[in-house]
Amino acid sequence: MEVIRQGGVAGSLPTHPGDAKTDLRIRQLRARDLLSGDLDGAELERHVQESILTTTLDKAVGWARGNAMFPATFGLACCAIEMMSIVAARVDVARFGFEAFRASPRQADLLILSGRVSIKMAPVVRRIWDQMLEPKWAIAMGACSSSMGVFNNYAIVPADKFMPVSVHVPGCPPRPEALMHGILKLRQQIVSGPDESWRARYQAIGTEELVAIEGPKDEGGGA
Amino acid sequence: MSTTGYDYRQVEDSITMAPLARQLSENLHDELLTLNFGPHHPATHGVLRLLVTLEGEVVRDLRPMIGYVHTGIEKTAEDKSYWKVIPVVERMDYLAYYFNAYAYVGAVETLLDLEVPPRARYLRVIHMELNRIMSHLVWLGTSCLDLGAISMFWYCFRERERIMDLFEQSSGQRMHTRYFQVGGVMEDIPRGFAEKLRQFIAVMPERVDQYEAILDRNEIVVQRLRHVCPLEADKLMELGVTGPLLRAAGVPWDLRKQAPYCSYEDFDFKVPVGGIGDNYDRFLVRIREMRQSVAIIEQALDGLPEGPWMTDDRKVALPPRHELATSMEALIHHFKLVTEGFRVPPGEVYFPIESPRGELGCFVRSDGSSKPARVHMRDPSFVNLQATGPMVQDAYIADMIATLAALDPVLGGIDR
Amino acid sequence: MPDATGLELLAQELRAADAESVVSTTHFRGKGTIEIAPAAVRATLQRLRERGFHFLCSVHGVDYHPEEPRLGVHYELLDMEKVDRLTVKLRVPVDAPEVESVTPDWPTADHQEREVYDMFGVVFEGHPDLRRILMPEDYEGHPQRRDFPIGGEPVLFTLDEARGTQYTR
């Protein structure tokens, strides 16, 4: 079998966006364009932002955040048992600094939606999510909270319908190792990415809660 | 958000607590405070919402509000063929999945008048008793967590991992294994399962000894649980309570002994029965039950008969794959079973078994087609929850938490 | 389980006490079922209690659509001394779904009758607190009736979404 290596210009083009090496490549190209005066407008601003904001301080903050996450105790159904398993000794989540499960959402920054969200529970979950302080992340654990899961019926709501979710972990229930993989993926996102609130990450238009007031009609955000 | 005019705050305000109004005591300092516990609360076992009326720290009234994990499983089951209902129904009481599956599969086998081969029955018993131990371990770990004894949590989950390994070996999944099928079990146990099970049986009794050593005479446990929230046996029976709660109150009612099913009559085991039915008895009954389950597993493993693990009735069970290459009939059966599923003669049946929480009954109504017309699980936690109010009457809040732990409610079964 | 003759004797006793109460009896797979008239449910259960069936295991609803009368309520009784089980069932039409509640005599029926009300719409008269128990309080409809749609989200696969295929369950 012959291995064909792409050389020349084609070989230097980024092929996998999101890859660390590729991001570096993109930044190098932009820096080259900046110096030659080819970048302007929004691209220029973005490049400046990126090259300034991913400073050592930001990296340090991201590292600190990612290594000391406080998950909220939010066990809904069967996935909660596997979530308890990651706290247990075999798949030990304390190795990564996550063992302090906080009962109060005000003190937590990670919501692991473990289990099926029924329509009666959805407003409660939303309220708890709203009570959490920025920056906050959510993991939809299991098939039921990510999509409808095994039960595609009148009583279940997929979590994406009412709250933004950063990582979806498939499985029914996902093995503790699978949940760990999801958590570590999220941790990688937090540690490496610049800090954006979930609204900016999701361009979450219309997820603010609007209370109707008397007077001229204000635009209601899409539900 | 209010495009439909539905404001959840308004609705919640409209729920009146007028029925809870009680006479205030003569002492004007004692007011009744209605407190809302949950549905998100670290001490509830699942999303249980309690409306507790307190006078100081004493509970005067308790109203459980459920439905926060209602998944419409029974409705979903009507939409699927009998075979496909098994994984759906397993997810009801998510700590006792083999029992859910067995109640349903037993009901369908009763409707079909199907005989299950003895090896399959013994394998079912082994897996069900392992599941019973696992359920009691999770209960023990989380209950002690509620009491504040976190060490038990680690120990119990360490044991639970061993049982999960066994389940993974026999069926490939840790939870919700879909191992029980109509007519037998999915597959024979693999090589190495028996040895690993024997190692587990050898280790488990001394682990139970360790749990008893930590808990039985522990001063804090005794003070928190002894003579706390007892309820008499006849009140419990009026409320329909079964399982370890009833046995802790002194009634030796265990369906495995009284109305044996699935060859439980072949095994020699004791049924732990408590004295006065307080929280301490409820704890002890379950810990002792773990030991008895180990005895059952050992007897089942020693006496495991040879033979098929699935019924021969090709109208119900899939033919083995090597037959598909040679027999036309087998191919047709396989095709019909996989696409449409087997048809069950019309009838209604109620099949009760003894799950770790009490009597788990499965009601199946069939109308002759390949999908069930009604599947209903009489879940023990759903009925046992009604006893919470009478139990914690005039007890402290901390005792209420401990009682809720000793009640072992699993919200998946309660809400279905 | 009372065998077939025992079941007939039991039905005869109930008929002797109240002529219209027993509609039919069935003995299927070793277990007896007595169908009674809805008006006689509380009295019948009391009589059966005197005969030894002290334990009410389960109260659950069934929708017999399209047969009429559509809504059925089943009561599973248990005699602990003789280890006997008996099913008592009754059927009510959808337009007149009132059944007398047995909660005053059997406290275990409290939540279970609420569930039958919630899922099927059978109204239990005399129940201390008949509200929805599993669905939200303001939900409309009775989900487990056979003509209630199962609901759910359409499963949209990425390829179909990209192609713009109109995809439904």
mmCIF file of C-alpha atoms in Angstrom, chain B residues 1 8 12 30 56 76 107 121 129 133 167 185 190 199 225 233 257 276 286 290 300 323 336 367 369 391 396 415:
data_model
loop_
_atom_site.group_PDB
_atom_site.id
_atom_site.type_symbol
_atom_site.label_atom_id
_atom_site.label_comp_id
_atom_site.label_asym_id
_atom_site.label_seq_id
_atom_site.Cartn_x
_atom_site.Cartn_y
_atom_site.Cartn_z
ATOM 1 C CA MET B 1 -42.141 32.330 27.184
ATOM 2 C CA TYR B 8 -46.032 28.125 36.176
ATOM 3 C CA GLU B 12 -48.219 26.876 41.761
ATOM 4 C CA ASP B 30 -46.263 27.477 67.877
ATOM 5 C CA GLY B 56 -41.173 23.822 65.429
ATOM 6 C CA THR B 76 -44.934 3.354 25.559
ATOM 7 C CA ALA B 107 -47.009 -12.368 33.073
ATOM 8 C CA ARG B 121 -35.295 -20.665 36.005
ATOM 9 C CA GLU B 129 -30.850 -12.457 43.910
ATOM 10 C CA ILE B 133 -28.136 -7.688 46.892
ATOM 11 C CA PHE B 167 -23.878 -8.723 35.098
ATOM 12 C CA VAL B 185 -32.901 -16.054 29.357
ATOM 13 C CA PRO B 190 -20.256 -17.672 29.705
ATOM 14 C CA GLN B 199 -15.429 -15.831 44.400
ATOM 15 C CA LEU B 225 -32.946 4.666 64.364
ATOM 16 C CA ALA B 233 -48.376 -4.098 61.207
ATOM 17 C CA LYS B 257 -41.847 -18.421 50.534
ATOM 18 C CA ILE B 276 -41.296 -3.631 66.406
ATOM 19 C CA ARG B 286 -32.448 -5.554 54.659
ATOM 20 C CA MET B 290 -28.418 -9.727 51.736
ATOM 21 C CA ALA B 300 -28.712 -22.194 42.821
ATOM 22 C CA GLU B 323 -30.728 -23.638 12.285
ATOM 23 C CA LYS B 336 -42.095 -13.437 11.867
ATOM 24 C CA ASP B 367 -56.100 -8.623 22.868
ATOM 25 C CA SER B 369 -52.339 -9.025 18.628
ATOM 26 C CA MET B 391 -44.883 7.009 59.928
ATOM 27 C CA TYR B 396 -38.553 15.341 64.099
ATOM 28 C CA ASP B 415 -43.680 7.579 38.777
#
